[in-house]
mmCIF file of C-alpha atoms in Angstrom:
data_model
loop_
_atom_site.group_PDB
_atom_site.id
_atom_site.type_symbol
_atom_site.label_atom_id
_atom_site.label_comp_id
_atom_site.label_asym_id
_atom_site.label_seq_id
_atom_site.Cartn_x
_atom_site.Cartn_y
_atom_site.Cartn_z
ATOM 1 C CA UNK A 16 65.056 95.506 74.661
ATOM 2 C CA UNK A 17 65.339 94.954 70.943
ATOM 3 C CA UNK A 18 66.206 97.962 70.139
ATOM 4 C CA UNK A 19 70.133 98.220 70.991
ATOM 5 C CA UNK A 20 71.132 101.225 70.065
ATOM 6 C CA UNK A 21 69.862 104.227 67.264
ATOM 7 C CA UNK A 22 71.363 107.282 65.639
ATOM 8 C CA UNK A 23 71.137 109.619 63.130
ATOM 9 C CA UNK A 24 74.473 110.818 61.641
ATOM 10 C CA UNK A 25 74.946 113.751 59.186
ATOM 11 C CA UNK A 26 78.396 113.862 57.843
ATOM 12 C CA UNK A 27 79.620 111.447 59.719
ATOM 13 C CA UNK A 28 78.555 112.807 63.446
ATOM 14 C CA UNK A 29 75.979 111.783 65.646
ATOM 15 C CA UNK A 30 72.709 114.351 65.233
ATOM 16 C CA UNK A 31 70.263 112.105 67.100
ATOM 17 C CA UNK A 32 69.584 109.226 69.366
ATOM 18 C CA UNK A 33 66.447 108.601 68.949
ATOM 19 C CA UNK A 34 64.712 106.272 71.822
ATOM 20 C CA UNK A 35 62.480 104.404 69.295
ATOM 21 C CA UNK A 36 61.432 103.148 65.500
ATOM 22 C CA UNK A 37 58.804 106.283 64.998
ATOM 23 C CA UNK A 38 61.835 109.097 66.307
ATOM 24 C CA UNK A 39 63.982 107.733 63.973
ATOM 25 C CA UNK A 40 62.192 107.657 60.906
ATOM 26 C CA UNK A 41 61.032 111.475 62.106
ATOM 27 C CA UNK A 42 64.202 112.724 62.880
ATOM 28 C CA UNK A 43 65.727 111.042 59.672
ATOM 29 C CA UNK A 44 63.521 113.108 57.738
ATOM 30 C CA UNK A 45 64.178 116.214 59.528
ATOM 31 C CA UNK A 46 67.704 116.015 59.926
ATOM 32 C CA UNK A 47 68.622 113.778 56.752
ATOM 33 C CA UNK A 48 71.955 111.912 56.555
ATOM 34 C CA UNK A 49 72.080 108.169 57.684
ATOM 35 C CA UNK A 50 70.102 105.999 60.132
ATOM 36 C CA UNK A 51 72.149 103.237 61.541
ATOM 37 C CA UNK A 52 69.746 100.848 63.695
ATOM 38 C CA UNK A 53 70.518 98.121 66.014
ATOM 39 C CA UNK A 54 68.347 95.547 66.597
ATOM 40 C CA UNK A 55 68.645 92.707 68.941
ATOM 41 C CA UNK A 56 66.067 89.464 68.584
ATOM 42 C CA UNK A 57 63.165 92.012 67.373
ATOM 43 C CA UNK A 58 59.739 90.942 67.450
ATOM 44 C CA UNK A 59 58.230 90.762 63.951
ATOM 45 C CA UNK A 60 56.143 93.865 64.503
ATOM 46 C CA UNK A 61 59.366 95.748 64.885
ATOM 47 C CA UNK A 62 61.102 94.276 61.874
ATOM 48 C CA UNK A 63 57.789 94.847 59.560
ATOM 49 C CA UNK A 64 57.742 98.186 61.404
ATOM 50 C CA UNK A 65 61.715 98.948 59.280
ATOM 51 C CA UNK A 66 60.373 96.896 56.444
ATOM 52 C CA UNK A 67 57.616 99.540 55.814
ATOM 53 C CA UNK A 68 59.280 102.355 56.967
ATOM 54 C CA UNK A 69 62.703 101.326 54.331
ATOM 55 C CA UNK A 70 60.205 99.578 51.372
ATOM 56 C CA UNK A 71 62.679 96.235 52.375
ATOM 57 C CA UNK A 72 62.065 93.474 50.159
ATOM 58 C CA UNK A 73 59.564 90.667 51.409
ATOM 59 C CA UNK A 74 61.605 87.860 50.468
ATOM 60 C CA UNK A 75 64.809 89.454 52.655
ATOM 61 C CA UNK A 76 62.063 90.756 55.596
ATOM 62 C CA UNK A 77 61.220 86.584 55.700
ATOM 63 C CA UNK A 78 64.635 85.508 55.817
ATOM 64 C CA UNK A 79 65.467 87.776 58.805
ATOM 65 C CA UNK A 80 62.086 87.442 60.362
ATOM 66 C CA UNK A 81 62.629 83.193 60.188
ATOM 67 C CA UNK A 82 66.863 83.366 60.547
ATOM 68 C CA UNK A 83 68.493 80.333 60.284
ATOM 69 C CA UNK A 84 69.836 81.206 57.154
ATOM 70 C CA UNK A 85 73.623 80.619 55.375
ATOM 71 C CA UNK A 86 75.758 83.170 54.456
ATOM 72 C CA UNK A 87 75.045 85.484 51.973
ATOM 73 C CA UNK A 88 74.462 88.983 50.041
ATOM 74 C CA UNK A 89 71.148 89.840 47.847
ATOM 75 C CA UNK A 90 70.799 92.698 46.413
ATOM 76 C CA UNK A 91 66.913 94.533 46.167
ATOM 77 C CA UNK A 92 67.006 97.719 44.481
ATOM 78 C CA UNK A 93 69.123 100.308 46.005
ATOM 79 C CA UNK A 94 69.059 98.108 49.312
ATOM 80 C CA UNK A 95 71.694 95.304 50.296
ATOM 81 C CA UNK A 96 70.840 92.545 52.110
ATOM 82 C CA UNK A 97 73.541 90.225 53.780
ATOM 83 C CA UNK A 98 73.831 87.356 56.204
ATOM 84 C CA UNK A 99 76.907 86.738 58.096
ATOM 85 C CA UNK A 100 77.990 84.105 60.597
ATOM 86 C CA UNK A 101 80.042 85.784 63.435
ATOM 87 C CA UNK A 102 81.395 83.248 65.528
ATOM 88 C CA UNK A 103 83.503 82.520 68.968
ATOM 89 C CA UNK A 104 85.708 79.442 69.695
ATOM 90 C CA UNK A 105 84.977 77.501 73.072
ATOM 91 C CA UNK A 106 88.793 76.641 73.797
ATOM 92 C CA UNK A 107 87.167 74.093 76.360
ATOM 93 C CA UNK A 108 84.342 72.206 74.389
ATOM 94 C CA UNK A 109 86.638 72.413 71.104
ATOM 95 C CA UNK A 110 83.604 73.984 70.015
ATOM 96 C CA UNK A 111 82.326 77.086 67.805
ATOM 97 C CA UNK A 112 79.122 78.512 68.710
ATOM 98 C CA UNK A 113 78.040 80.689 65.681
ATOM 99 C CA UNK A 114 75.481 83.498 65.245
ATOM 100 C CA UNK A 115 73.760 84.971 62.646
ATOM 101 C CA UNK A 116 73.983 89.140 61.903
ATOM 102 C CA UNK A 117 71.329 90.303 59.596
ATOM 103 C CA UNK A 118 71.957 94.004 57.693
ATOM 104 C CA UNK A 119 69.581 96.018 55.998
ATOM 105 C CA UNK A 120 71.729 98.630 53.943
ATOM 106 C CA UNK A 121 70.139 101.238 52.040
ATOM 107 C CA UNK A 122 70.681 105.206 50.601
ATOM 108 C CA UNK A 123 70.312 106.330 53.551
ATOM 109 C CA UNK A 124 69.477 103.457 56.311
ATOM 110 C CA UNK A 125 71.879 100.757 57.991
ATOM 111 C CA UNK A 126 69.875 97.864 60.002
ATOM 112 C CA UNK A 127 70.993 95.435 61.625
ATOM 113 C CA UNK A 128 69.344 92.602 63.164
ATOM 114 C CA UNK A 129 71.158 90.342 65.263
ATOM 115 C CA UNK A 130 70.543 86.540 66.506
ATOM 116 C CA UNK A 131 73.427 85.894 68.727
ATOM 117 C CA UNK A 132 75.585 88.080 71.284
ATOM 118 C CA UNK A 133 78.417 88.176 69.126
ATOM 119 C CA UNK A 134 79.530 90.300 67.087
ATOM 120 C CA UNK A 135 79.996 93.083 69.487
ATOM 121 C CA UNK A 136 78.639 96.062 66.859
ATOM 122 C CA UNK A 137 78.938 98.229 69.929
ATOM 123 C CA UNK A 138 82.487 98.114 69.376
ATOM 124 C CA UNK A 139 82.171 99.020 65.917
ATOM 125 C CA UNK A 140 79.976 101.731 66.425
ATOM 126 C CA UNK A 141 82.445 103.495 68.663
ATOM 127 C CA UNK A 142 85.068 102.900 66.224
ATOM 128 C CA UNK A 143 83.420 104.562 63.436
ATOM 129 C CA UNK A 144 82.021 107.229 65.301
ATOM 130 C CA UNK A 145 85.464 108.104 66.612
ATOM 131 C CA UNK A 146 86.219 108.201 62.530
ATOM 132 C CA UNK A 147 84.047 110.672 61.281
ATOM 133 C CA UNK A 148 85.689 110.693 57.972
ATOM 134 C CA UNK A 149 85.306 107.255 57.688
ATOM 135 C CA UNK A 150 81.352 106.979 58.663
ATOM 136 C CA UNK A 151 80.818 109.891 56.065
ATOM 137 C CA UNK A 152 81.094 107.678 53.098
ATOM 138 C CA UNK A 153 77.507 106.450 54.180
ATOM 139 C CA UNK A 154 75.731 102.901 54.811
ATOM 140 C CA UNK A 155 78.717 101.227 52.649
ATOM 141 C CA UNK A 156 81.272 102.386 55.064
ATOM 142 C CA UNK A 157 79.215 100.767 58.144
ATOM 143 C CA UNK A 158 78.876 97.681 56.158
ATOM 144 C CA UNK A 159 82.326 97.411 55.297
ATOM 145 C CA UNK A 160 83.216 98.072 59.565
ATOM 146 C CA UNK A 161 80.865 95.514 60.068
ATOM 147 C CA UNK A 162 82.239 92.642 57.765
ATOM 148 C CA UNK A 163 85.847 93.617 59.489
ATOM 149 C CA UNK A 164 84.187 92.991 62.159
ATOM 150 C CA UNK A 165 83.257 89.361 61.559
ATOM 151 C CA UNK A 166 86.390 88.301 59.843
ATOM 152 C CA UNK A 167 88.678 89.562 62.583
ATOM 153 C CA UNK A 168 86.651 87.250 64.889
ATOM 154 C CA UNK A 169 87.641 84.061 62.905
ATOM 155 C CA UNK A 170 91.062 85.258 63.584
ATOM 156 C CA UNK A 171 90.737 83.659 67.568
ATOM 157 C CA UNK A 172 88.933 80.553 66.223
ATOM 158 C CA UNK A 173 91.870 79.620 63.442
ATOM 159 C CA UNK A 174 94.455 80.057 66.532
ATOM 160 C CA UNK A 175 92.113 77.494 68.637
ATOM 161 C CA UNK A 176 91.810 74.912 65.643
ATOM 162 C CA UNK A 177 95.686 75.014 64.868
ATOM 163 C CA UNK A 178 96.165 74.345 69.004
ATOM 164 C CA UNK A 179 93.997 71.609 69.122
ATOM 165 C CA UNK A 180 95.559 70.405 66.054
ATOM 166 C CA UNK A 181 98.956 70.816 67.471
ATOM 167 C CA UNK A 182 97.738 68.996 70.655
ATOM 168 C CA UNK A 183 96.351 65.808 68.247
ATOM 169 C CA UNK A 184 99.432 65.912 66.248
ATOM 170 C CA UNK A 185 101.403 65.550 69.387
ATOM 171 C CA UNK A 186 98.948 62.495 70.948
ATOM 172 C CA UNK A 187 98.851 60.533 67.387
ATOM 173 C CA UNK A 188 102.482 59.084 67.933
ATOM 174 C CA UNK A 189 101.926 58.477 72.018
ATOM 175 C CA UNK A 190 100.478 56.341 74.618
ATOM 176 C CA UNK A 191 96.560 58.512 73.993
ATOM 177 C CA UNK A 192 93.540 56.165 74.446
ATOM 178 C CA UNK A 193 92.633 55.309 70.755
ATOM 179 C CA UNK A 194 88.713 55.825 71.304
ATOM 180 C CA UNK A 195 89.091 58.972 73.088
ATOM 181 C CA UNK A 196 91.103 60.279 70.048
ATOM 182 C CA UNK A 197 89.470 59.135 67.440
ATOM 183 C CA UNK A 198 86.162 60.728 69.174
ATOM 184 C CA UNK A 199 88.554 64.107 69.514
ATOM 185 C CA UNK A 200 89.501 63.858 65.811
ATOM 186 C CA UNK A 201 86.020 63.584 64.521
ATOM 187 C CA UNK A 202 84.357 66.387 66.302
ATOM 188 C CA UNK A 203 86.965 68.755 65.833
ATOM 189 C CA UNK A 204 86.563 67.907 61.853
ATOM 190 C CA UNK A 205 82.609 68.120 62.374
ATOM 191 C CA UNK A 206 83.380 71.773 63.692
ATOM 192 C CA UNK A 207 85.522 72.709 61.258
ATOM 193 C CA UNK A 208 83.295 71.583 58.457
ATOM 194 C CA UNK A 209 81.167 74.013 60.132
ATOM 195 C CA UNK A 210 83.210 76.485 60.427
ATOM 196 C CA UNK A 211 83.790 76.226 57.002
ATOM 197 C CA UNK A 212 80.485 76.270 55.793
ATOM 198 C CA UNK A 213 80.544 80.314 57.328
ATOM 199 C CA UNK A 214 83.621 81.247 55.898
ATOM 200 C CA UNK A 215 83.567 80.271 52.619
ATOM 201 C CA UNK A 216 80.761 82.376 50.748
ATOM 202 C CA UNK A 217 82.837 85.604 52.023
ATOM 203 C CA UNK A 218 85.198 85.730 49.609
ATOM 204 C CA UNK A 219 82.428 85.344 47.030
ATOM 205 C CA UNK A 220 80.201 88.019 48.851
ATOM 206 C CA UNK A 221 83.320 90.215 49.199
ATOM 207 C CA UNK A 222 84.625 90.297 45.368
ATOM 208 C CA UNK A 223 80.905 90.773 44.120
ATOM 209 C CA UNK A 224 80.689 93.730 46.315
ATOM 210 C CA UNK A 225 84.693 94.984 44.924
ATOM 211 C CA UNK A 226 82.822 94.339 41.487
ATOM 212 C CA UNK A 227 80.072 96.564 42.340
ATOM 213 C CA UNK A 228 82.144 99.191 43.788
ATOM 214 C CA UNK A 229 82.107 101.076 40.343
ATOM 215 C CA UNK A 230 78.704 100.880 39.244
ATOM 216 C CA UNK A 231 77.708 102.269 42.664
ATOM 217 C CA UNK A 232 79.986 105.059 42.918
ATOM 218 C CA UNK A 233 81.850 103.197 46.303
ATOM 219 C CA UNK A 234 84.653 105.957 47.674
ATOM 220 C CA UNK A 235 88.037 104.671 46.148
ATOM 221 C CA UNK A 236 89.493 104.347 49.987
ATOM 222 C CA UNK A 237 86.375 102.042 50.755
ATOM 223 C CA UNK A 238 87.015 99.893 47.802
ATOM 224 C CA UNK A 239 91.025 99.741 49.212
ATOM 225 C CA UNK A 240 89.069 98.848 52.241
ATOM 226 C CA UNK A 241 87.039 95.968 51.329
ATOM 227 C CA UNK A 242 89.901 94.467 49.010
ATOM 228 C CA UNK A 243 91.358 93.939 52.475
ATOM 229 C CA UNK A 244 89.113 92.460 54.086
ATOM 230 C CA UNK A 245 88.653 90.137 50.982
ATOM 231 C CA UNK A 246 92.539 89.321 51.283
ATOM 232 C CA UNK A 247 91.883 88.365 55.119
ATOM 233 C CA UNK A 248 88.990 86.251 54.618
ATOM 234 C CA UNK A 249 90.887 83.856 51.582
ATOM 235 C CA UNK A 250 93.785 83.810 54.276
ATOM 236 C CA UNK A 251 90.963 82.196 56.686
ATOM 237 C CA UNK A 252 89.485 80.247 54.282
ATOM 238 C CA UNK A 253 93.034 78.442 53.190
ATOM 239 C CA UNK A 254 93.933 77.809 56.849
ATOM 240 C CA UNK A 255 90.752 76.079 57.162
ATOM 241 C CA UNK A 256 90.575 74.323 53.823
ATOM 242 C CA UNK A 257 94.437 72.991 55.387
ATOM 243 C CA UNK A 258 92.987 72.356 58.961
ATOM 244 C CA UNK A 259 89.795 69.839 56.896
ATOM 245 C CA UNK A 260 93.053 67.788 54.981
ATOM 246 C CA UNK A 261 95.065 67.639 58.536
ATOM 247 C CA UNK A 262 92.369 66.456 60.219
ATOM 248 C CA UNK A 263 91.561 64.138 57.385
ATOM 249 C CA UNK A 264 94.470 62.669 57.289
ATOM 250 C CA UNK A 265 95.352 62.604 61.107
ATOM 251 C CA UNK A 266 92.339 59.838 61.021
ATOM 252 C CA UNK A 267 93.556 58.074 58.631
ATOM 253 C CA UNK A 268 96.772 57.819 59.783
ATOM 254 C CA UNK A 269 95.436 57.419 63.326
ATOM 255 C CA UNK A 270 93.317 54.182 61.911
ATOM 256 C CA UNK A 271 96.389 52.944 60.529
ATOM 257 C CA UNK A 272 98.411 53.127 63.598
ATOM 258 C CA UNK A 273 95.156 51.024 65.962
ATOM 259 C CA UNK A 274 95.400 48.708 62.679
ATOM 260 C CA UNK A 275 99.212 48.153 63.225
ATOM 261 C CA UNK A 276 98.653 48.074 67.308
ATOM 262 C CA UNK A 277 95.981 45.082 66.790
ATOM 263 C CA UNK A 278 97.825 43.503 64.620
ATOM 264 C CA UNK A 279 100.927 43.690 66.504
ATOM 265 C CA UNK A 280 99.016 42.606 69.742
ATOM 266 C CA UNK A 281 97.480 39.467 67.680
ATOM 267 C CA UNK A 282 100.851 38.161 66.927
ATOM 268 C CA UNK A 283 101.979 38.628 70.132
ATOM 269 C CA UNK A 284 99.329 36.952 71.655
ATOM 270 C CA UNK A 285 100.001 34.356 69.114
ATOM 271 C CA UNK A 286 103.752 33.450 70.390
ATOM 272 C CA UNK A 287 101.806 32.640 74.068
ATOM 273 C CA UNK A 288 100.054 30.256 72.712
ATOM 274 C CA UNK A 289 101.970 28.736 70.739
ATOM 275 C CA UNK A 290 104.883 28.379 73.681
ATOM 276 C CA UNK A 291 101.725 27.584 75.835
ATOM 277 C CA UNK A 292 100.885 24.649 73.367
ATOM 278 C CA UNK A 293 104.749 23.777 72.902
ATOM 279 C CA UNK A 294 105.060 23.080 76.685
ATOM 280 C CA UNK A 295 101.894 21.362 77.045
ATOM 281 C CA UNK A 296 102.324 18.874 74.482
ATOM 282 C CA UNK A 297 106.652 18.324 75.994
ATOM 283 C CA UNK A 298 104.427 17.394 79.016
ATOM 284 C CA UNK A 299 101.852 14.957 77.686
ATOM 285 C CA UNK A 300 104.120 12.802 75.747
ATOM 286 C CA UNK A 301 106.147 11.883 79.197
ATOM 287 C CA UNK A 302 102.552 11.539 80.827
ATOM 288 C CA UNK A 303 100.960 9.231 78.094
ATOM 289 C CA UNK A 304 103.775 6.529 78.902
ATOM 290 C CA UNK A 305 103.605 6.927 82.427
ATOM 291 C CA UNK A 306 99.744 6.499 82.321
ATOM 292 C CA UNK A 307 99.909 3.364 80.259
ATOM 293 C CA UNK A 308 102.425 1.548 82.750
ATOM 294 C CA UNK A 309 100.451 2.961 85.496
ATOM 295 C CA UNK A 310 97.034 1.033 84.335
ATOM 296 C CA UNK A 311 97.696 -1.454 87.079
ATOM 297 C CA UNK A 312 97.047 -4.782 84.618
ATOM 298 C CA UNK A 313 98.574 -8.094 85.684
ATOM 299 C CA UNK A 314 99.639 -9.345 81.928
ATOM 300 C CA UNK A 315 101.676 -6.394 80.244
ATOM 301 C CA UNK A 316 104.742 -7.300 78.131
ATOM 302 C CA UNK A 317 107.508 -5.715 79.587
ATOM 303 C CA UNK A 318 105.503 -5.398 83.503
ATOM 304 C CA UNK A 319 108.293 -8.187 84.957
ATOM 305 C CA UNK A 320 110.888 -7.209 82.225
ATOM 306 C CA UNK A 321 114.355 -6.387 83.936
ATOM 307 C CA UNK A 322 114.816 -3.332 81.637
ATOM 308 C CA UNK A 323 110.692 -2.070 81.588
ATOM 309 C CA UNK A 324 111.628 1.139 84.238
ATOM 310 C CA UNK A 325 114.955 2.001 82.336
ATOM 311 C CA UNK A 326 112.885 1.969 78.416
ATOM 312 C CA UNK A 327 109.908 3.799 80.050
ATOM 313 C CA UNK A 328 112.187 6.627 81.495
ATOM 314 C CA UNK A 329 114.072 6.710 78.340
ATOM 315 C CA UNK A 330 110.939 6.752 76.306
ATOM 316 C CA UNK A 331 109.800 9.715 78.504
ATOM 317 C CA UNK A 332 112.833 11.807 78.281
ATOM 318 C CA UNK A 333 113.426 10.905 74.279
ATOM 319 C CA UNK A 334 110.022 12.491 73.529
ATOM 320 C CA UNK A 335 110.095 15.183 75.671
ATOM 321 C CA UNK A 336 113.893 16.142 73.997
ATOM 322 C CA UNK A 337 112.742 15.501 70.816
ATOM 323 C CA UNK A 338 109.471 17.781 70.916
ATOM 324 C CA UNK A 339 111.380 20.371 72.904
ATOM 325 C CA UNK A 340 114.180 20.337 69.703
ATOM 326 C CA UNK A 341 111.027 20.397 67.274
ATOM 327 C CA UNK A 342 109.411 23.272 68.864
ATOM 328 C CA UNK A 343 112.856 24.963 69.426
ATOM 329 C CA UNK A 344 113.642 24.677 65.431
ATOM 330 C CA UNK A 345 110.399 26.039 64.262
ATOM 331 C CA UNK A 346 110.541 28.785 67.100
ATOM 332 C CA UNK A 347 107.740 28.066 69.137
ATOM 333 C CA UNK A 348 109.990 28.247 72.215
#
């Protein structure tokens, strides 16, 4: 059902729970107060349905109807329209999975339209209807709860970023396959790039709300309120603007240290063959003599010469000394 849950509070208390769109607008009218509606993936027909019903703007009643959109606040007359991301972290995919909450806030009307399971507004719902004096402040009050709401959600997602972190930090300096990390590093930037792109128009939502406060005759405590919520949301957004420049640099530093490894394993595999080519050329020199009196020719100068065997020998072992002493000096061997 698209239709979550519906009620009609007068000074703060639940009057009505209407079962559909056409008892709510009725018993709004009877009763007065607030209408707080919650929508779940509504078919078009039910979000024109609030559209007429509220005079919404067109421009906002597309932007809900088509979703997809960043977040943001417009204001249409006496009506608020926002976007917000919530989102959850997937400890196991080192993944966020994001939503998108739509609200409608009027005079008299809260609506909220929501893409995604999270956030749970049930929650919120209960908590403000266990704090009548709270929900009496009207639509502003809900849509501070909500915006709570999201930003206490990031709260999980910033402890499974600086974990993951913690864990890369740790496998930089050890014996980690390089691919596999590099891989790691990149998509948990890609998500928090993301994550970022959520969090950051908050704060600006937030302070042009605070600004508004005035003009709009916000309760003082509501004001005290949002300015807190605004204070946890530039906390978020510095953790992640640090988590971007960690990862950032954990790459580079983690391209440096494959660099140095490849390096390191070129030279090393430069010493082989060079002892490898040391020993083999200590072999052929003793070889080359020992092939040329081995040719089996009749006429050779020193073939019947008393001292041929001794000066072939010694020929042998001086070039295989000298080479080795060669080699030795220019540490080859």
């Amino acid at each position: 059902m698209a239709l979550i849950d519906n009620g009609v509070y007068v000074h703060g208390r639940r009057v009505e729970t209407p079962k559909n769109l056409d008892e709510t607008y009725r018993m709004l009218d009877a009763a007065g107060g607030i209408a707080w509606i919650g929508l779940y993936r509504p078919s078009p027909e039910e979000v024109e349905s609030v559209a007429r019903e509220f005079d919404l703007h067109p421009l906002a009643v597309e932007d809900a109807l088509s979703g997809h959109q960043r977040s943001k606040v417009e204001r249409y007359g006496d009506t608020l329209f926002a976007v917000l991301r919530p989102a959850r972290y997937r400890d196991k995919e080192e993944s966020i999975e994001f939503g998108e909450l739509h609200l409608f806030v009027g005079p008299d009307f809260v609506v909220t339209i929501r893409h995604a399971e999270s956030p749970n507004l049930a929650a919120v719902r209960a908590r403000m209807e266990a704090n009548p004096e709270l929900l009496a402040m009207g639509p502003e009050a809900v849509l501070y709860a909500i915006l709570d709401e999201v930003v206490d959600g990031y709260e999980p997602i910033v402890a499974g970023l600086l974990n993951d972190i913690d864990e890369i930090e740790d496998q930089l300096f050890g014996d980690s396959d390089d691919d596999a990390l590099s891989r790691r590093i990149y998509e948990l930037s890609r998500e928090v790039i993301n994550f970022q792109r959520a969090v950051h128009p908050l704060s600006g939502m937030l302070e042009w709300l605070r600004r508004g406060s005035a003009k709009y005759r916000i309760d003082e405590e509501l004001q005290r309120s949002l300015r807190d919520v605004l204070d946890h949301t530039i906390r978020v957004n510095e953790r992640v603007d640090s988590f971007r420049a960690i990862l950032e640099n954990a790459l580079t530093v983690h391209s440096a240290l494959v660099a140095r490894r490849q390096t390191e394993a070129g030279l090393a595999q430069n010493d082989e063959i060079k002892k490898i080519s040391s020993w083999a050329a200590i072999i052929f020199a003793p070889t080359l003599v020992g092939t040329v009196y081995g040719m089996n020719f009749d006429v050779m100068p020193e073939l019947h010469w008393a001292f041929g065997y001794p000066m072939a020998i010694g020929a042998m072992a001086a070039f295989a000394v000298g080479l080795y002493g060669v080699f030795k000096y220019k540490k080859w061997l």
